[in-house]
Short mmCIF file of C-alpha atoms in Angstrom, two decimals:
data_model
loop_
_atom_site.label_atom_id
_atom_site.label_comp_id
_atom_site.label_asym_id
_atom_site.label_seq_id
_atom_site.Cartn_x
_atom_site.Cartn_y
_atom_site.Cartn_z
CA UNK A 7 -106.04 -41.73 -121.54
CA UNK A 8 -102.33 -41.86 -122.42
CA UNK A 9 -99.66 -39.26 -122.89
CA UNK A 10 -98.78 -38.03 -126.41
CA UNK A 11 -95.17 -39.16 -125.92
CA UNK A 12 -96.36 -42.73 -125.37
CA UNK A 13 -98.42 -42.67 -128.58
CA UNK A 14 -95.44 -41.34 -130.53
CA UNK A 15 -93.28 -44.13 -129.09
CA UNK A 16 -95.78 -46.84 -130.09
CA UNK A 17 -96.14 -45.42 -133.62
CA UNK A 18 -92.35 -45.28 -134.03
CA UNK A 19 -92.02 -48.92 -132.92
CA UNK A 20 -94.73 -50.01 -135.33
CA UNK A 21 -93.15 -48.14 -138.23
CA UNK A 22 -89.75 -49.64 -137.42
CA UNK A 23 -91.14 -53.18 -137.41
CA UNK A 24 -93.12 -52.49 -140.58
CA UNK A 25 -89.96 -51.36 -142.38
CA UNK A 26 -88.06 -54.42 -141.11
CA UNK A 27 -90.81 -56.75 -142.32
CA UNK A 28 -90.94 -54.97 -145.70
CA UNK A 29 -87.17 -55.35 -146.06
CA UNK A 30 -87.35 -59.07 -145.27
CA UNK A 31 -90.23 -59.52 -147.72
CA UNK A 32 -88.31 -57.76 -150.51
CA UNK A 33 -85.21 -59.88 -149.81
CA UNK A 34 -87.37 -63.03 -149.96
CA UNK A 35 -88.84 -62.10 -153.35
CA UNK A 36 -85.39 -61.16 -154.74
CA UNK A 37 -84.08 -64.58 -153.71
CA UNK A 38 -87.19 -66.25 -155.16
CA UNK A 39 -86.78 -64.44 -158.51
CA UNK A 40 -83.09 -65.40 -158.62
CA UNK A 41 -83.84 -69.08 -157.85
CA UNK A 42 -86.71 -69.19 -160.36
CA UNK A 43 -84.50 -67.67 -163.07
CA UNK A 44 -81.82 -70.30 -162.48
CA UNK A 45 -84.40 -73.13 -162.61
CA UNK A 46 -85.88 -71.79 -165.84
CA UNK A 47 -82.42 -71.69 -167.41
CA UNK A 48 -81.60 -75.32 -166.51
CA UNK A 49 -84.99 -77.09 -166.54
CA UNK A 50 -84.88 -78.09 -170.19
CA UNK A 51 -82.44 -78.96 -172.92
CA UNK A 52 -81.76 -76.41 -175.64
CA UNK A 53 -82.19 -79.13 -178.26
CA UNK A 54 -79.15 -77.76 -180.08
CA UNK A 55 -76.09 -79.83 -180.99
CA UNK A 56 -72.83 -79.36 -182.84
CA UNK A 57 -71.94 -82.09 -185.35
CA UNK A 58 -68.27 -82.94 -185.90
CA UNK A 59 -66.24 -85.68 -187.52
CA UNK A 60 -65.72 -88.79 -185.33
CA UNK A 61 -61.97 -88.17 -185.06
CA UNK A 62 -62.64 -84.65 -183.78
CA UNK A 63 -65.28 -85.55 -181.21
CA UNK A 64 -63.05 -86.22 -178.20
CA UNK A 65 -60.98 -83.03 -178.59
CA UNK A 66 -64.07 -80.86 -179.24
CA UNK A 67 -65.80 -82.40 -176.20
CA UNK A 68 -62.83 -81.40 -173.99
CA UNK A 69 -62.94 -77.81 -175.28
CA UNK A 70 -66.73 -77.54 -174.81
CA UNK A 71 -66.45 -78.88 -171.25
CA UNK A 72 -63.66 -76.42 -170.41
CA UNK A 73 -65.90 -73.42 -171.24
CA UNK A 74 -69.08 -75.07 -169.83
CA UNK A 75 -70.77 -75.24 -173.21
CA UNK A 76 -71.43 -79.02 -173.11
CA UNK A 77 -74.90 -80.04 -171.85
CA UNK A 78 -74.07 -82.78 -169.36
CA UNK A 79 -77.67 -84.01 -169.13
CA UNK A 80 -77.30 -85.69 -172.53
CA UNK A 81 -74.67 -87.92 -174.09
CA UNK A 82 -72.97 -87.32 -177.41
CA UNK A 83 -74.09 -89.82 -180.01
CA UNK A 84 -73.45 -90.76 -183.65
CA UNK A 85 -75.65 -89.24 -186.34
CA UNK A 86 -75.68 -89.85 -190.08
CA UNK A 87 -72.70 -87.63 -190.90
CA UNK A 88 -70.69 -87.50 -187.67
CA UNK A 89 -70.94 -87.19 -183.91
CA UNK A 90 -73.49 -84.85 -182.26
CA UNK A 91 -72.53 -83.11 -179.01
CA UNK A 92 -75.29 -81.40 -176.91
CA UNK A 93 -74.92 -77.68 -176.17
CA UNK A 94 -75.99 -75.55 -173.22
CA UNK A 95 -77.73 -72.19 -173.70
CA UNK A 96 -74.33 -70.53 -173.30
CA UNK A 97 -72.91 -72.82 -175.97
CA UNK A 98 -75.67 -71.99 -178.44
CA UNK A 99 -75.24 -68.26 -177.82
CA UNK A 100 -71.48 -68.53 -178.21
CA UNK A 101 -71.64 -70.62 -181.38
CA UNK A 102 -74.04 -68.18 -182.99
CA UNK A 103 -71.69 -65.29 -182.28
CA UNK A 104 -68.09 -64.72 -183.35
CA UNK A 105 -66.86 -65.31 -179.80
CA UNK A 106 -65.72 -68.91 -180.27
CA UNK A 107 -62.95 -70.36 -178.03
CA UNK A 108 -59.54 -70.50 -179.77
CA UNK A 109 -59.23 -74.19 -178.87
CA UNK A 110 -62.43 -75.01 -180.73
CA UNK A 111 -61.38 -72.96 -183.75
CA UNK A 112 -58.11 -74.90 -183.77
CA UNK A 113 -59.84 -78.30 -183.59
CA UNK A 114 -62.28 -77.41 -186.39
CA UNK A 115 -59.83 -75.56 -188.65
CA UNK A 116 -60.90 -75.87 -192.26
CA UNK A 117 -64.26 -77.35 -191.27
CA UNK A 118 -67.63 -75.54 -191.26
CA UNK A 119 -69.30 -75.38 -187.84
CA UNK A 120 -72.48 -77.47 -188.09
CA UNK A 121 -75.20 -76.41 -185.62
CA UNK A 122 -78.51 -78.29 -185.59
CA UNK A 123 -81.66 -78.14 -183.52
CA UNK A 124 -84.08 -80.90 -182.61
CA UNK A 125 -81.59 -83.77 -182.57
CA UNK A 126 -82.68 -86.37 -180.00
CA UNK A 127 -79.82 -87.62 -177.84
CA UNK A 128 -79.81 -90.23 -175.06
CA UNK A 129 -79.97 -88.89 -171.53
CA UNK A 130 -76.79 -89.08 -169.49
CA UNK A 131 -76.46 -90.54 -166.01
CA UNK A 132 -76.14 -87.03 -164.61
CA UNK A 133 -79.32 -86.55 -162.53
CA UNK A 134 -79.29 -82.76 -162.43
CA UNK A 135 -77.63 -80.32 -164.75
CA UNK A 136 -74.99 -78.20 -163.08
CA UNK A 137 -75.78 -74.51 -163.42
CA UNK A 138 -73.09 -73.03 -165.63
CA UNK A 139 -71.42 -69.78 -164.67
CA UNK A 140 -72.99 -68.16 -167.73
CA UNK A 141 -76.48 -69.20 -166.61
CA UNK A 142 -75.72 -68.03 -163.08
CA UNK A 143 -74.38 -64.71 -164.37
CA UNK A 144 -77.38 -64.11 -166.62
CA UNK A 145 -79.84 -64.93 -163.83
CA UNK A 146 -77.98 -62.73 -161.35
CA UNK A 147 -77.98 -59.75 -163.70
CA UNK A 148 -81.67 -60.20 -164.50
CA UNK A 149 -82.50 -60.28 -160.78
CA UNK A 150 -80.22 -57.28 -160.21
CA UNK A 151 -82.08 -55.37 -162.93
CA UNK A 152 -85.50 -56.33 -161.46
CA UNK A 153 -84.37 -55.14 -158.06
CA UNK A 154 -83.47 -51.71 -159.47
CA UNK A 155 -86.54 -51.42 -161.72
CA UNK A 156 -84.64 -51.71 -165.02
CA UNK A 157 -86.02 -53.84 -167.85
CA UNK A 158 -83.29 -55.51 -169.89
CA UNK A 159 -83.81 -55.75 -173.65
CA UNK A 160 -82.57 -58.53 -175.93
CA UNK A 161 -79.59 -56.31 -176.82
CA UNK A 162 -78.78 -55.95 -173.12
CA UNK A 163 -78.94 -59.73 -172.62
CA UNK A 164 -76.68 -60.28 -175.65
CA UNK A 165 -74.08 -58.01 -174.05
CA UNK A 166 -73.68 -60.56 -171.25
CA UNK A 167 -70.63 -62.62 -172.33
CA UNK A 168 -71.01 -66.39 -172.69
CA UNK A 169 -67.28 -66.93 -172.23
CA UNK A 170 -64.31 -65.11 -170.77
CA UNK A 171 -60.67 -65.66 -169.94
CA UNK A 172 -59.44 -66.20 -166.41
CA UNK A 173 -55.80 -65.47 -165.58
CA UNK A 174 -54.99 -66.09 -161.97
CA UNK A 175 -57.75 -64.43 -159.92
CA UNK A 176 -58.61 -61.95 -162.69
CA UNK A 177 -61.49 -62.44 -165.15
CA UNK A 178 -61.10 -60.71 -168.52
CA UNK A 179 -64.32 -60.19 -170.45
CA UNK A 180 -64.34 -59.89 -174.26
CA UNK A 181 -64.37 -56.42 -175.76
CA UNK A 182 -67.82 -54.84 -175.65
CA UNK A 183 -69.14 -57.01 -172.79
CA UNK A 184 -71.85 -55.45 -170.59
CA UNK A 185 -71.88 -52.38 -172.84
CA UNK A 186 -75.49 -51.54 -173.76
CA UNK A 187 -78.11 -48.87 -172.93
CA UNK A 188 -79.75 -51.09 -170.31
CA UNK A 189 -76.45 -51.95 -168.61
CA UNK A 190 -75.47 -48.26 -168.58
CA UNK A 191 -78.82 -47.40 -166.99
CA UNK A 192 -78.35 -50.14 -164.42
CA UNK A 193 -74.96 -48.74 -163.50
CA UNK A 194 -76.43 -45.24 -163.13
CA UNK A 195 -79.27 -46.28 -160.77
CA UNK A 196 -77.18 -48.64 -158.62
CA UNK A 197 -76.50 -47.54 -155.07
CA UNK A 198 -72.76 -47.66 -155.63
CA UNK A 199 -70.79 -46.77 -158.75
CA UNK A 200 -69.54 -50.29 -159.50
CA UNK A 201 -72.30 -52.40 -157.89
CA UNK A 202 -73.09 -54.09 -161.23
CA UNK A 203 -69.47 -54.93 -162.01
CA UNK A 204 -68.89 -56.10 -158.43
CA UNK A 205 -71.87 -58.46 -158.76
CA UNK A 206 -70.31 -59.93 -161.91
CA UNK A 207 -66.99 -60.27 -160.09
CA UNK A 208 -68.63 -62.23 -157.26
CA UNK A 209 -70.45 -64.61 -159.60
CA UNK A 210 -67.23 -65.36 -161.49
CA UNK A 211 -65.27 -65.74 -158.23
CA UNK A 212 -62.60 -63.19 -159.16
CA UNK A 213 -60.57 -60.53 -157.37
CA UNK A 214 -60.16 -58.40 -160.49
CA UNK A 215 -62.58 -57.88 -163.37
CA UNK A 216 -61.45 -56.35 -166.64
CA UNK A 217 -62.52 -55.85 -170.24
CA UNK A 218 -60.13 -56.65 -173.08
CA UNK A 219 -59.45 -54.06 -175.75
CA UNK A 220 -57.14 -53.54 -178.71
CA UNK A 221 -53.46 -54.21 -178.03
CA UNK A 222 -51.66 -50.91 -177.43
CA UNK A 223 -49.49 -49.89 -180.40
CA UNK A 224 -46.51 -48.75 -178.32
CA UNK A 225 -43.77 -50.95 -179.78
CA UNK A 226 -44.23 -53.45 -176.93
CA UNK A 227 -47.74 -54.77 -177.77
CA UNK A 228 -48.84 -53.81 -174.26
CA UNK A 229 -52.13 -54.98 -172.80
CA UNK A 230 -55.20 -52.87 -173.52
CA UNK A 231 -57.13 -54.29 -170.54
CA UNK A 232 -59.35 -51.85 -168.65
CA UNK A 233 -60.14 -52.90 -165.08
CA UNK A 234 -63.76 -52.56 -163.94
CA UNK A 235 -63.16 -53.93 -160.44
CA UNK A 236 -59.78 -53.67 -158.71
CA UNK A 237 -58.33 -53.67 -155.22
CA UNK A 238 -55.40 -51.53 -156.37
CA UNK A 239 -53.07 -54.45 -157.15
CA UNK A 240 -53.14 -55.41 -160.87
CA UNK A 241 -50.60 -58.25 -160.47
CA UNK A 242 -51.79 -61.85 -160.80
CA UNK A 243 -50.20 -65.29 -160.50
CA UNK A 244 -51.46 -67.67 -163.19
CA UNK A 245 -50.64 -71.40 -162.92
CA UNK A 246 -50.33 -73.24 -166.22
CA UNK A 247 -48.95 -76.81 -166.41
CA UNK A 248 -47.59 -76.43 -162.83
CA UNK A 249 -45.69 -73.27 -163.86
CA UNK A 250 -46.37 -69.95 -162.13
CA UNK A 251 -46.57 -66.95 -164.46
CA UNK A 252 -46.94 -63.54 -162.82
CA UNK A 253 -47.63 -60.20 -164.50
CA UNK A 254 -49.54 -56.92 -164.35
CA UNK A 255 -52.74 -57.52 -166.36
CA UNK A 256 -52.94 -53.84 -167.36
CA UNK A 257 -49.44 -53.90 -168.91
CA UNK A 258 -48.80 -57.48 -170.08
CA UNK A 259 -50.83 -60.14 -171.89
CA UNK A 260 -51.08 -63.89 -171.38
CA UNK A 261 -51.64 -65.97 -174.51
CA UNK A 262 -53.71 -69.03 -173.60
CA UNK A 263 -53.82 -70.02 -177.29
CA UNK A 264 -50.21 -71.24 -177.10
CA UNK A 265 -50.98 -73.99 -174.58
CA UNK A 266 -50.45 -76.94 -176.96
CA UNK A 267 -47.01 -75.66 -177.98
CA UNK A 268 -46.01 -74.90 -174.38
CA UNK A 269 -46.93 -78.47 -173.44
CA UNK A 270 -44.82 -79.81 -176.32
CA UNK A 271 -41.84 -77.66 -175.33
CA UNK A 272 -42.14 -78.79 -171.71
CA UNK A 273 -41.55 -82.39 -172.83
CA UNK A 274 -38.15 -81.66 -174.37
CA UNK A 275 -35.13 -83.21 -172.63
CA UNK A 276 -32.64 -80.34 -172.36
CA UNK A 277 -30.48 -81.31 -169.39
CA UNK A 278 -27.02 -79.77 -169.88
CA UNK A 279 -28.13 -77.48 -172.71
CA UNK A 280 -27.86 -73.68 -172.85
CA UNK A 281 -30.78 -71.93 -174.52
CA UNK A 282 -31.21 -68.35 -175.77
CA UNK A 283 -34.77 -66.97 -175.81
CA UNK A 284 -34.55 -63.91 -178.05
CA UNK A 285 -38.10 -62.69 -177.33
CA UNK A 286 -38.67 -63.86 -173.77
CA UNK A 287 -41.70 -61.74 -172.81
CA UNK A 288 -43.08 -62.86 -169.45
CA UNK A 289 -41.56 -66.31 -169.90
CA UNK A 290 -43.91 -68.21 -172.24
CA UNK A 291 -41.08 -70.46 -173.46
CA UNK A 292 -38.36 -69.71 -170.90
CA UNK A 293 -40.32 -71.12 -167.96
CA UNK A 294 -41.34 -74.49 -169.53
CA UNK A 295 -37.74 -74.91 -170.73
CA UNK A 296 -36.35 -74.28 -167.25
CA UNK A 297 -39.00 -75.90 -165.04
CA UNK A 298 -39.89 -79.02 -167.05
CA UNK A 299 -37.28 -79.45 -169.81
CA UNK A 300 -34.56 -78.78 -167.21
CA UNK A 301 -32.20 -76.73 -169.40
CA UNK A 302 -28.89 -75.91 -167.71
CA UNK A 303 -29.26 -72.18 -168.39
CA UNK A 304 -31.45 -69.78 -170.36
CA UNK A 305 -30.40 -66.33 -171.57
CA UNK A 306 -33.58 -64.24 -171.84
CA UNK A 307 -33.66 -61.19 -174.13
CA UNK A 308 -36.54 -58.74 -173.66
CA UNK A 309 -36.95 -55.02 -174.28
CA UNK A 310 -40.37 -54.33 -172.69
CA UNK A 311 -39.70 -53.08 -169.12
CA UNK A 312 -43.06 -54.42 -167.89
CA UNK A 313 -42.29 -57.89 -169.27
CA UNK A 314 -38.76 -57.80 -167.84
CA UNK A 315 -40.21 -57.04 -164.39
CA UNK A 316 -42.71 -59.90 -164.74
CA UNK A 317 -40.06 -62.33 -166.00
CA UNK A 318 -37.68 -61.61 -163.11
CA UNK A 319 -40.49 -62.17 -160.61
CA UNK A 320 -41.55 -65.40 -162.35
CA UNK A 321 -38.13 -67.07 -162.43
CA UNK A 322 -37.76 -66.29 -158.71
CA UNK A 323 -41.29 -67.56 -157.99
CA UNK A 324 -40.52 -70.86 -159.78
CA UNK A 325 -37.11 -71.29 -158.13
CA UNK A 326 -35.09 -71.12 -161.37
CA UNK A 327 -33.49 -67.68 -161.07
CA UNK A 328 -30.04 -69.24 -160.58
CA UNK A 329 -30.28 -70.78 -164.09
CA UNK A 330 -31.50 -67.60 -165.78
CA UNK A 331 -29.81 -64.51 -167.17
CA UNK A 332 -32.17 -61.69 -168.11
CA UNK A 333 -30.77 -59.29 -170.72
CA UNK A 334 -32.93 -56.18 -170.91
CA UNK A 335 -32.94 -54.22 -174.16
CA UNK A 336 -32.87 -54.75 -177.93
CA UNK A 337 -31.48 -58.19 -178.79
CA UNK A 338 -29.84 -56.67 -181.89
CA UNK A 339 -27.63 -54.40 -179.78
CA UNK A 340 -23.86 -55.01 -179.71
CA UNK A 341 -23.88 -55.51 -175.93
CA UNK A 342 -26.52 -58.26 -176.06
CA UNK A 343 -25.04 -59.94 -179.14
CA UNK A 344 -21.61 -60.09 -177.49
CA UNK A 345 -23.08 -61.55 -174.28
CA UNK A 346 -24.76 -64.51 -176.03
CA UNK A 347 -22.28 -65.13 -178.88
CA UNK A 348 -21.49 -68.86 -179.36
CA UNK A 349 -23.27 -69.98 -176.15
CA UNK A 350 -26.47 -71.68 -177.33
CA UNK A 351 -27.41 -75.18 -178.40
CA UNK A 352 -30.93 -73.82 -179.06
CA UNK A 353 -32.32 -70.39 -179.90
CA UNK A 354 -36.02 -69.59 -179.48
CA UNK A 355 -37.36 -67.02 -181.98
CA UNK A 356 -40.89 -66.64 -180.62
CA UNK A 357 -42.05 -63.45 -182.32
CA UNK A 358 -44.91 -63.09 -184.79
CA UNK A 359 -45.74 -62.18 -187.48
CA UNK A 360 -42.01 -62.67 -188.13
CA UNK A 361 -38.82 -63.00 -186.12
CA UNK A 362 -36.54 -62.21 -189.08
CA UNK A 363 -35.19 -59.11 -187.35
CA UNK A 364 -33.40 -61.36 -184.87
CA UNK A 365 -32.07 -64.01 -187.27
CA UNK A 366 -28.58 -62.53 -187.49
CA UNK A 367 -28.31 -62.47 -183.69
CA UNK A 368 -29.64 -66.05 -183.57
CA UNK A 369 -27.02 -67.55 -185.86
CA UNK A 370 -24.28 -65.70 -183.99
CA UNK A 371 -25.57 -67.16 -180.71
CA UNK A 372 -25.26 -70.79 -181.89
CA UNK A 373 -22.35 -72.83 -180.59
CA UNK A 374 -19.67 -73.79 -183.13
CA UNK A 375 -20.96 -77.38 -182.94
CA UNK A 376 -24.35 -76.25 -184.23
CA UNK A 377 -27.82 -76.51 -182.69
CA UNK A 378 -31.49 -75.82 -183.24
CA UNK A 379 -33.31 -72.64 -184.25
CA UNK A 380 -36.99 -72.66 -183.25
CA UNK A 381 -38.60 -70.12 -185.58
CA UNK A 382 -42.15 -68.80 -185.09
CA UNK A 383 -43.77 -67.24 -188.16
CA UNK A 384 -47.23 -66.41 -189.49
CA UNK A 385 -47.76 -68.45 -192.65
CA UNK A 386 -50.71 -68.98 -195.00
CA UNK A 387 -52.41 -72.33 -194.48
CA UNK A 388 -50.93 -74.93 -196.81
CA UNK A 389 -47.68 -73.00 -197.42
CA UNK A 390 -45.86 -74.13 -194.25
CA UNK A 391 -43.36 -76.41 -195.96
CA UNK A 392 -42.44 -73.93 -198.67
CA UNK A 393 -42.01 -71.14 -196.11
CA UNK A 394 -39.85 -73.35 -193.88
CA UNK A 395 -37.50 -74.07 -196.77
CA UNK A 396 -37.20 -70.34 -197.52
CA UNK A 397 -36.28 -69.76 -193.86
CA UNK A 398 -33.67 -72.53 -194.05
CA UNK A 399 -32.12 -70.92 -197.16
CA UNK A 400 -31.94 -67.56 -195.36
CA UNK A 401 -30.23 -69.12 -192.35
CA UNK A 402 -27.76 -70.90 -194.65
CA UNK A 403 -26.79 -67.55 -196.14
CA UNK A 404 -26.35 -65.97 -192.71
CA UNK A 405 -24.25 -68.90 -191.45
CA UNK A 406 -22.07 -68.76 -194.58
CA UNK A 407 -21.26 -65.14 -193.69
CA UNK A 408 -20.40 -66.24 -190.17
CA UNK A 409 -17.89 -68.70 -191.58
CA UNK A 410 -17.39 -72.44 -191.37
CA UNK A 411 -19.18 -75.35 -192.97
CA UNK A 412 -22.85 -75.62 -192.07
CA UNK A 413 -25.62 -78.03 -193.05
CA UNK A 414 -29.06 -76.47 -192.55
CA UNK A 415 -32.25 -78.55 -192.75
CA UNK A 416 -35.88 -78.35 -191.64
CA UNK A 417 -36.34 -80.89 -188.85
CA UNK A 418 -39.94 -80.28 -187.77
CA UNK A 419 -42.97 -78.09 -188.55
CA UNK A 420 -45.59 -77.53 -185.84
CA UNK A 421 -48.91 -75.78 -186.47
CA UNK A 422 -49.53 -73.89 -183.22
CA UNK A 423 -52.75 -71.94 -183.85
CA UNK A 424 -54.85 -70.49 -186.64
CA UNK A 425 -56.37 -67.09 -187.14
CA UNK A 426 -58.06 -65.12 -189.89
CA UNK A 427 -57.92 -61.40 -190.74
#
């Protein structure tokens, strides 16, 4: 015979150990489901390829690798009408959507995207395919849904983005990502309000997670980013070509599509030159000109207070503040025009769709010995030369009003990026 208290104690101990064992068993099966999902995603080739012209193959391969869309278990190989490059599951999903990387659009401008299935390619020397972040993300979200008893539909799976933009330690998902009935249900049944978004953040190794939206029509083209996961500090430091850009992701944007032009500008030799950047923003052109091109001084004109704040932080962060003058406000104002009159050997007019509103200020900023005007404009494909000549004629007229004898000519035309309505 034993006392009732002893029986209660034994029962409590048994229940405690039973719950502990049940918890360990559930954790084991969650890990097993996650591992099995990853193996299923990477155990076989998709059999899909993209076919491009031979001269495009190297550049397209670089872009596909950068977004983890290139299947590294197979080698690209020649086919009858070009070069075939193998695609991962993420690559196939991305190609079949409208969410194609800007770099790939640029490389294939004017060419139809040729997707084919069933093309046999030689195996690469890579023994095991590396699990892409997309595959990892998809497997993690499936396991997360299983754990919470939510069945994800095809529409829910399609809402998982196959690509995203990373600026500093912030990941920005395309508009509409993770927005579906199943994802909303998963958020509602999670133990914490942002457990789903936090899981995505961990997979993508980010401090901040946001979703991109329409640019705010406030006169400044402010960022429309909405943060899903934040620690209260929306500022990031993004390194691009050894230059540190810093900005508030909820107020300013970073244009990764300008990378080819920023690299070209960085190669200029501007020692001893004074430059005026009429639309400085967060320093897209100012920083390459100061850090790599080594200009003697840059006058930066910017009227967006958020961009001015970011620009001042960036020039200090890169150690070039002593060669920078930031002029806050409208570059057409009398105060700004007087400050930069006759100082520049080069003027950057980096505003689209047109910078014509600043042309008068630009010609007044040129030194009496002349210089270069770098004009950014949106132009229909194939009309670049004609448009450039019209710009040159307009500048000739403005310089004639300024006085003196001027010879205006088009020196160079650079196609930076393409887009369609």
